[in-house]
PDB file of C-alpha atoms in Angstrom:
ATOM      1  CA  MET A 128      22.683  12.048   5.798  1.00 95.00           C
ATOM      2  CA  THR A 129      22.036  10.809   2.696  1.00 97.00           C
ATOM      3  CA  HIS A 130      18.819  11.039   0.555  1.00 98.00           C
ATOM      4  CA  TYR A 131      17.607   8.489  -1.871  1.00 98.00           C
ATOM      5  CA  GLN A 132      14.182   8.638  -3.826  1.00 98.00           C
ATOM      6  CA  GLN A 133      12.861   6.183  -6.479  1.00 98.00           C
ATOM      7  CA  LEU A 134       9.224   5.676  -7.914  1.00 98.00           C
ATOM      8  CA  ILE A 135       7.433   2.376  -7.839  1.00 98.00           C
ATOM      9  CA  ARG A 136       5.042   1.929 -10.570  1.00 98.00           C
ATOM     10  CA  ILE A 137       2.566  -1.142  -9.644  1.00 98.00           C
ATOM     11  CA  GLN A 138      -0.457  -2.463 -12.179  1.00 98.00           C
ATOM     12  CA  THR A 139      -3.203  -3.582  -9.970  1.00 98.00           C
ATOM     13  CA  ALA A 140      -5.823  -6.339 -11.077  1.00 95.00           C
ATOM     14  CA  GLY A 141      -8.760  -4.532  -9.354  1.00 95.00           C
ATOM     15  CA  LYS A 142      -9.897  -5.135  -5.896  1.00 96.00           C
ATOM     16  CA  SER A 143      -7.001  -6.601  -3.759  1.00 97.00           C
ATOM     17  CA  LEU A 144      -3.819  -6.797  -1.924  1.00 97.00           C
ATOM     18  CA  CYS A 145      -0.242  -6.876  -3.892  1.00 98.00           C
ATOM     19  CA  ASN A 146       2.590  -7.526  -2.138  1.00 98.00           C
ATOM     20  CA  ILE A 147       5.202  -5.070  -3.082  1.00 98.00           C
ATOM     21  CA  THR A 148       7.841  -5.829  -0.261  1.00 98.00           C
ATOM     22  CA  SER A 149      10.139  -7.395  -2.582  1.00 98.00           C
ATOM     23  CA  LYS A 150      10.328  -3.890  -4.761  1.00 98.00           C
ATOM     24  CA  VAL A 151      10.809  -1.767  -1.600  1.00 98.00           C
ATOM     25  CA  GLU A 152      13.585  -4.075  -0.577  1.00 98.00           C
ATOM     26  CA  ASP A 153      15.332  -3.248  -4.128  1.00 98.00           C
ATOM     27  CA  ALA A 154      15.052   0.330  -3.602  1.00 98.00           C
ATOM     28  CA  VAL A 155      16.655  -0.387  -0.187  1.00 98.00           C
ATOM     29  CA  VAL A 156      19.495  -1.867  -1.570  1.00 98.00           C
ATOM     30  CA  LYS A 157      20.053   0.388  -4.478  1.00 98.00           C
ATOM     31  CA  SER A 158      20.367   3.163  -2.139  1.00 98.00           C
ATOM     32  CA  GLY A 159      23.389   1.626  -0.472  1.00 98.00           C
ATOM     33  CA  ILE A 160      21.844   2.932   2.714  1.00 98.00           C
ATOM     34  CA  LYS A 161      22.661   0.831   5.648  1.00 98.00           C
ATOM     35  CA  ILE A 162      21.404   2.177   8.408  1.00 98.00           C
ATOM     36  CA  GLY A 163      17.982   4.508   8.132  1.00 98.00           C
ATOM     37  CA  LEU A 164      14.434   5.156   7.601  1.00 98.00           C
ATOM     38  CA  CYS A 165      12.293   4.043   4.721  1.00 98.00           C
ATOM     39  CA  THR A 166       9.078   6.363   3.779  1.00 98.00           C
ATOM     40  CA  LEU A 167       6.714   4.879   1.383  1.00 99.00           C
ATOM     41  CA  PHE A 168       3.987   7.407  -0.068  1.00 98.00           C
ATOM     42  CA  LEU A 169       1.197   6.391  -2.221  1.00 98.00           C
ATOM     43  CA  ARG A 170      -0.040   8.861  -4.564  1.00 98.00           C
ATOM     44  CA  HIS A 171      -3.486   7.757  -4.824  1.00 97.00           C
ATOM     45  CA  THR A 172      -6.711   8.809  -3.002  1.00 97.00           C
ATOM     46  CA  SER A 173      -8.587   5.302  -4.013  1.00 97.00           C
ATOM     47  CA  ALA A 174      -5.666   2.858  -2.797  1.00 98.00           C
ATOM     48  CA  SER A 175      -3.882   2.401   0.183  1.00 98.00           C
ATOM     49  CA  LEU A 176      -0.503   1.013   1.930  1.00 98.00           C
ATOM     50  CA  VAL A 177      -0.591  -1.473   4.608  1.00 98.00           C
ATOM     51  CA  ILE A 178       1.738  -3.614   6.507  1.00 98.00           C
ATOM     52  CA  GLN A 179       0.282  -6.968   7.435  1.00 97.00           C
ATOM     53  CA  GLU A 180       0.576 -10.862   7.382  1.00 96.00           C
ATOM     54  CA  ASN A 181       2.572 -12.703   4.361  1.00 95.00           C
ATOM     55  CA  ALA A 182       2.241 -15.872   5.387  1.00 95.00           C
ATOM     56  CA  ASP A 183      -1.600 -16.851   5.299  1.00 95.00           C
ATOM     57  CA  PRO A 184      -3.550 -15.580   2.386  1.00 94.00           C
ATOM     58  CA  ASP A 185      -6.825 -16.108   4.340  1.00 97.00           C
ATOM     59  CA  VAL A 186      -5.623 -12.634   6.559  1.00 97.00           C
ATOM     60  CA  LEU A 187      -5.647 -10.577   3.725  1.00 96.00           C
ATOM     61  CA  ARG A 188      -9.067 -12.303   2.831  1.00 97.00           C
ATOM     62  CA  ASP A 189     -10.185 -11.483   6.270  1.00 98.00           C
ATOM     63  CA  LEU A 190      -9.240  -8.053   6.068  1.00 97.00           C
ATOM     64  CA  ALA A 191     -10.913  -7.481   2.848  1.00 97.00           C
ATOM     65  CA  ASN A 192     -13.986  -9.117   3.613  1.00 97.00           C
ATOM     66  CA  PHE A 193     -14.235  -6.751   6.782  1.00 97.00           C
ATOM     67  CA  LEU A 194     -13.338  -3.866   5.223  1.00 97.00           C
ATOM     68  CA  ALA A 195     -16.105  -4.129   2.265  1.00 96.00           C
ATOM     69  CA  LYS A 196     -18.493  -5.012   5.283  1.00 97.00           C
ATOM     70  CA  ILE A 197     -17.821  -1.641   7.053  1.00 97.00           C
ATOM     71  CA  VAL A 198     -17.758   0.290   3.666  1.00 98.00           C
ATOM     72  CA  PRO A 199     -20.396  -1.361   1.506  1.00 96.00           C
ATOM     73  CA  GLU A 200     -20.207  -0.273  -2.170  1.00 94.00           C
ATOM     74  CA  GLY A 201     -24.059   0.699  -3.394  1.00 90.00           C
ATOM     75  CA  PRO A 202     -26.293   3.987  -3.662  1.00 91.00           C
ATOM     76  CA  TYR A 203     -25.238   5.292  -0.373  1.00 92.00           C
ATOM     77  CA  TYR A 204     -22.990   8.254  -1.494  1.00 95.00           C
ATOM     78  CA  ILE A 205     -23.373  11.762  -3.131  1.00 95.00           C
ATOM     79  CA  HIS A 206     -19.890  11.049  -4.835  1.00 95.00           C
ATOM     80  CA  ASP A 207     -19.720   8.749  -7.237  1.00 87.00           C
ATOM     81  CA  ALA A 208     -18.020  10.726 -10.678  1.00 88.00           C
ATOM     82  CA  GLU A 209     -16.390   7.432 -11.376  1.00 90.00           C
ATOM     83  CA  GLY A 210     -18.779   4.642 -10.480  1.00 91.00           C
ATOM     84  CA  PRO A 211     -20.496   3.006  -7.508  1.00 92.00           C
ATOM     85  CA  ASP A 212     -17.127   1.716  -6.174  1.00 94.00           C
ATOM     86  CA  ASP A 213     -15.692   5.430  -6.154  1.00 95.00           C
ATOM     87  CA  MET A 214     -16.716   7.130  -2.890  1.00 97.00           C
ATOM     88  CA  PRO A 215     -16.218   3.651  -0.982  1.00 97.00           C
ATOM     89  CA  ALA A 216     -12.781   3.214  -2.232  1.00 97.00           C
ATOM     90  CA  HIS A 217     -11.682   6.858  -0.512  1.00 97.00           C
ATOM     91  CA  ILE A 218     -13.420   5.694   2.538  1.00 98.00           C
ATOM     92  CA  ARG A 219     -11.356   2.614   2.542  1.00 98.00           C
ATOM     93  CA  THR A 220      -8.349   4.795   1.901  1.00 98.00           C
ATOM     94  CA  ALA A 221      -9.053   6.806   4.581  1.00 97.00           C
ATOM     95  CA  LEU A 222      -9.044   4.087   7.309  1.00 97.00           C
ATOM     96  CA  THR A 223      -5.956   2.811   6.173  1.00 97.00           C
ATOM     97  CA  HIS A 224      -2.748   4.561   5.105  1.00 95.00           C
ATOM     98  CA  THR A 225      -1.164   6.342   2.187  1.00 98.00           C
ATOM     99  CA  SER A 226       2.244   6.031   3.943  1.00 98.00           C
ATOM    100  CA  GLU A 227       4.467   3.658   6.021  1.00 98.00           C
ATOM    101  CA  GLN A 228       7.805   4.250   7.775  1.00 98.00           C
ATOM    102  CA  ILE A 229       9.989   1.040   7.963  1.00 98.00           C
ATOM    103  CA  PRO A 230      13.262   1.192  10.038  1.00 98.00           C
ATOM    104  CA  ILE A 231      16.068   0.078   7.926  1.00 98.00           C
ATOM    105  CA  SER A 232      19.180  -1.678   9.531  1.00 98.00           C
ATOM    106  CA  GLN A 233      22.394  -3.352   8.221  1.00 98.00           C
ATOM    107  CA  GLY A 234      20.991  -2.508   4.384  1.00 98.00           C
ATOM    108  CA  ARG A 235      17.584  -4.038   4.894  1.00 98.00           C
ATOM    109  CA  LEU A 236      14.137  -3.388   6.170  1.00 98.00           C
ATOM    110  CA  VAL A 237      13.561  -4.125   9.591  1.00 98.00           C
ATOM    111  CA  LEU A 238      10.237  -5.714   9.221  1.00 98.00           C
ATOM    112  CA  GLY A 239       8.887  -8.419  11.404  1.00 97.00           C
ATOM    113  CA  THR A 240       9.290 -12.275  10.364  1.00 95.00           C
ATOM    114  CA  TRP A 241       5.434 -12.183   9.625  1.00 96.00           C
ATOM    115  CA  GLN A 242       5.126  -8.979   7.734  1.00 98.00           C
ATOM    116  CA  GLY A 243       4.759  -7.925   4.119  1.00 98.00           C
ATOM    117  CA  ILE A 244       4.118  -4.332   2.531  1.00 98.00           C
ATOM    118  CA  TYR A 245       0.845  -4.215   0.434  1.00 98.00           C
ATOM    119  CA  LEU A 246      -0.381  -1.745  -2.075  1.00 98.00           C
ATOM    120  CA  TRP A 247      -4.513  -2.175  -1.508  1.00 98.00           C
ATOM    121  CA  GLU A 248      -6.406  -1.772  -4.471  1.00 98.00           C
ATOM    122  CA  HIS A 249      -9.877  -0.751  -3.574  1.00 98.00           C
ATOM    123  CA  ARG A 250     -11.211   0.149  -7.213  1.00 97.00           C
ATOM    124  CA  GLN A 251     -12.995  -2.661  -9.187  1.00 96.00           C
ATOM    125  CA  ARG A 252     -10.993  -2.303 -12.221  1.00 96.00           C
ATOM    126  CA  GLY A 253      -7.272  -2.232 -12.445  1.00 96.00           C
ATOM    127  CA  ASN A 254      -5.010   1.191 -12.316  1.00 97.00           C
ATOM    128  CA  MET A 255      -1.522   2.057 -12.599  1.00 98.00           C
ATOM    129  CA  ARG A 256      -0.407   3.216  -9.041  1.00 98.00           C
ATOM    130  CA  GLU A 257       2.794   4.971  -8.056  1.00 98.00           C
ATOM    131  CA  VAL A 258       4.569   4.680  -4.557  1.00 98.00           C
ATOM    132  CA  VAL A 259       7.329   7.355  -4.037  1.00 98.00           C
ATOM    133  CA  VAL A 260      10.262   5.126  -1.912  1.00 98.00           C
ATOM    134  CA  HIS A 261      12.221   7.927   0.094  1.00 98.00           C
ATOM    135  CA  ILE A 262      15.413   6.484   1.744  1.00 98.00           C
ATOM    136  CA  SER A 263      17.327   8.359   4.508  1.00 98.00           C
ATOM    137  CA  GLY A 264      20.162   7.548   6.777  1.00 98.00           C
ATOM    138  CA  ASP A 265      23.948   6.643   6.071  1.00 98.00           C
TER     139      ASP A 265
END
């Protein structure tokens, strides 16, 4: 079994979903692995990873609006060291994921037709985010 790791850095533009599918696909190609597993790990506690609809942007807007309703920003939290969006960002991350696993077959990610991989920035301001891509297989 072969292992390959790559760090992907993504500059976010504040609260938004950033499609990182092509960056992950590039890492799979570089790895040379034809069959195996791609594990993604986001090294942050105020952003998350999601696999979601990549065809209709309304889906992403609806997801963001829904999460904003169930985890509102405001004076509801004790932890506000970095501002009023600090604790809501941590809660949103806890409700989503900081890691994902995607099978690899024939040297490609086995995503569904309408699936894309997104880094979901939960903070108001942009940040430099890091995703560790670990690929194992043959």
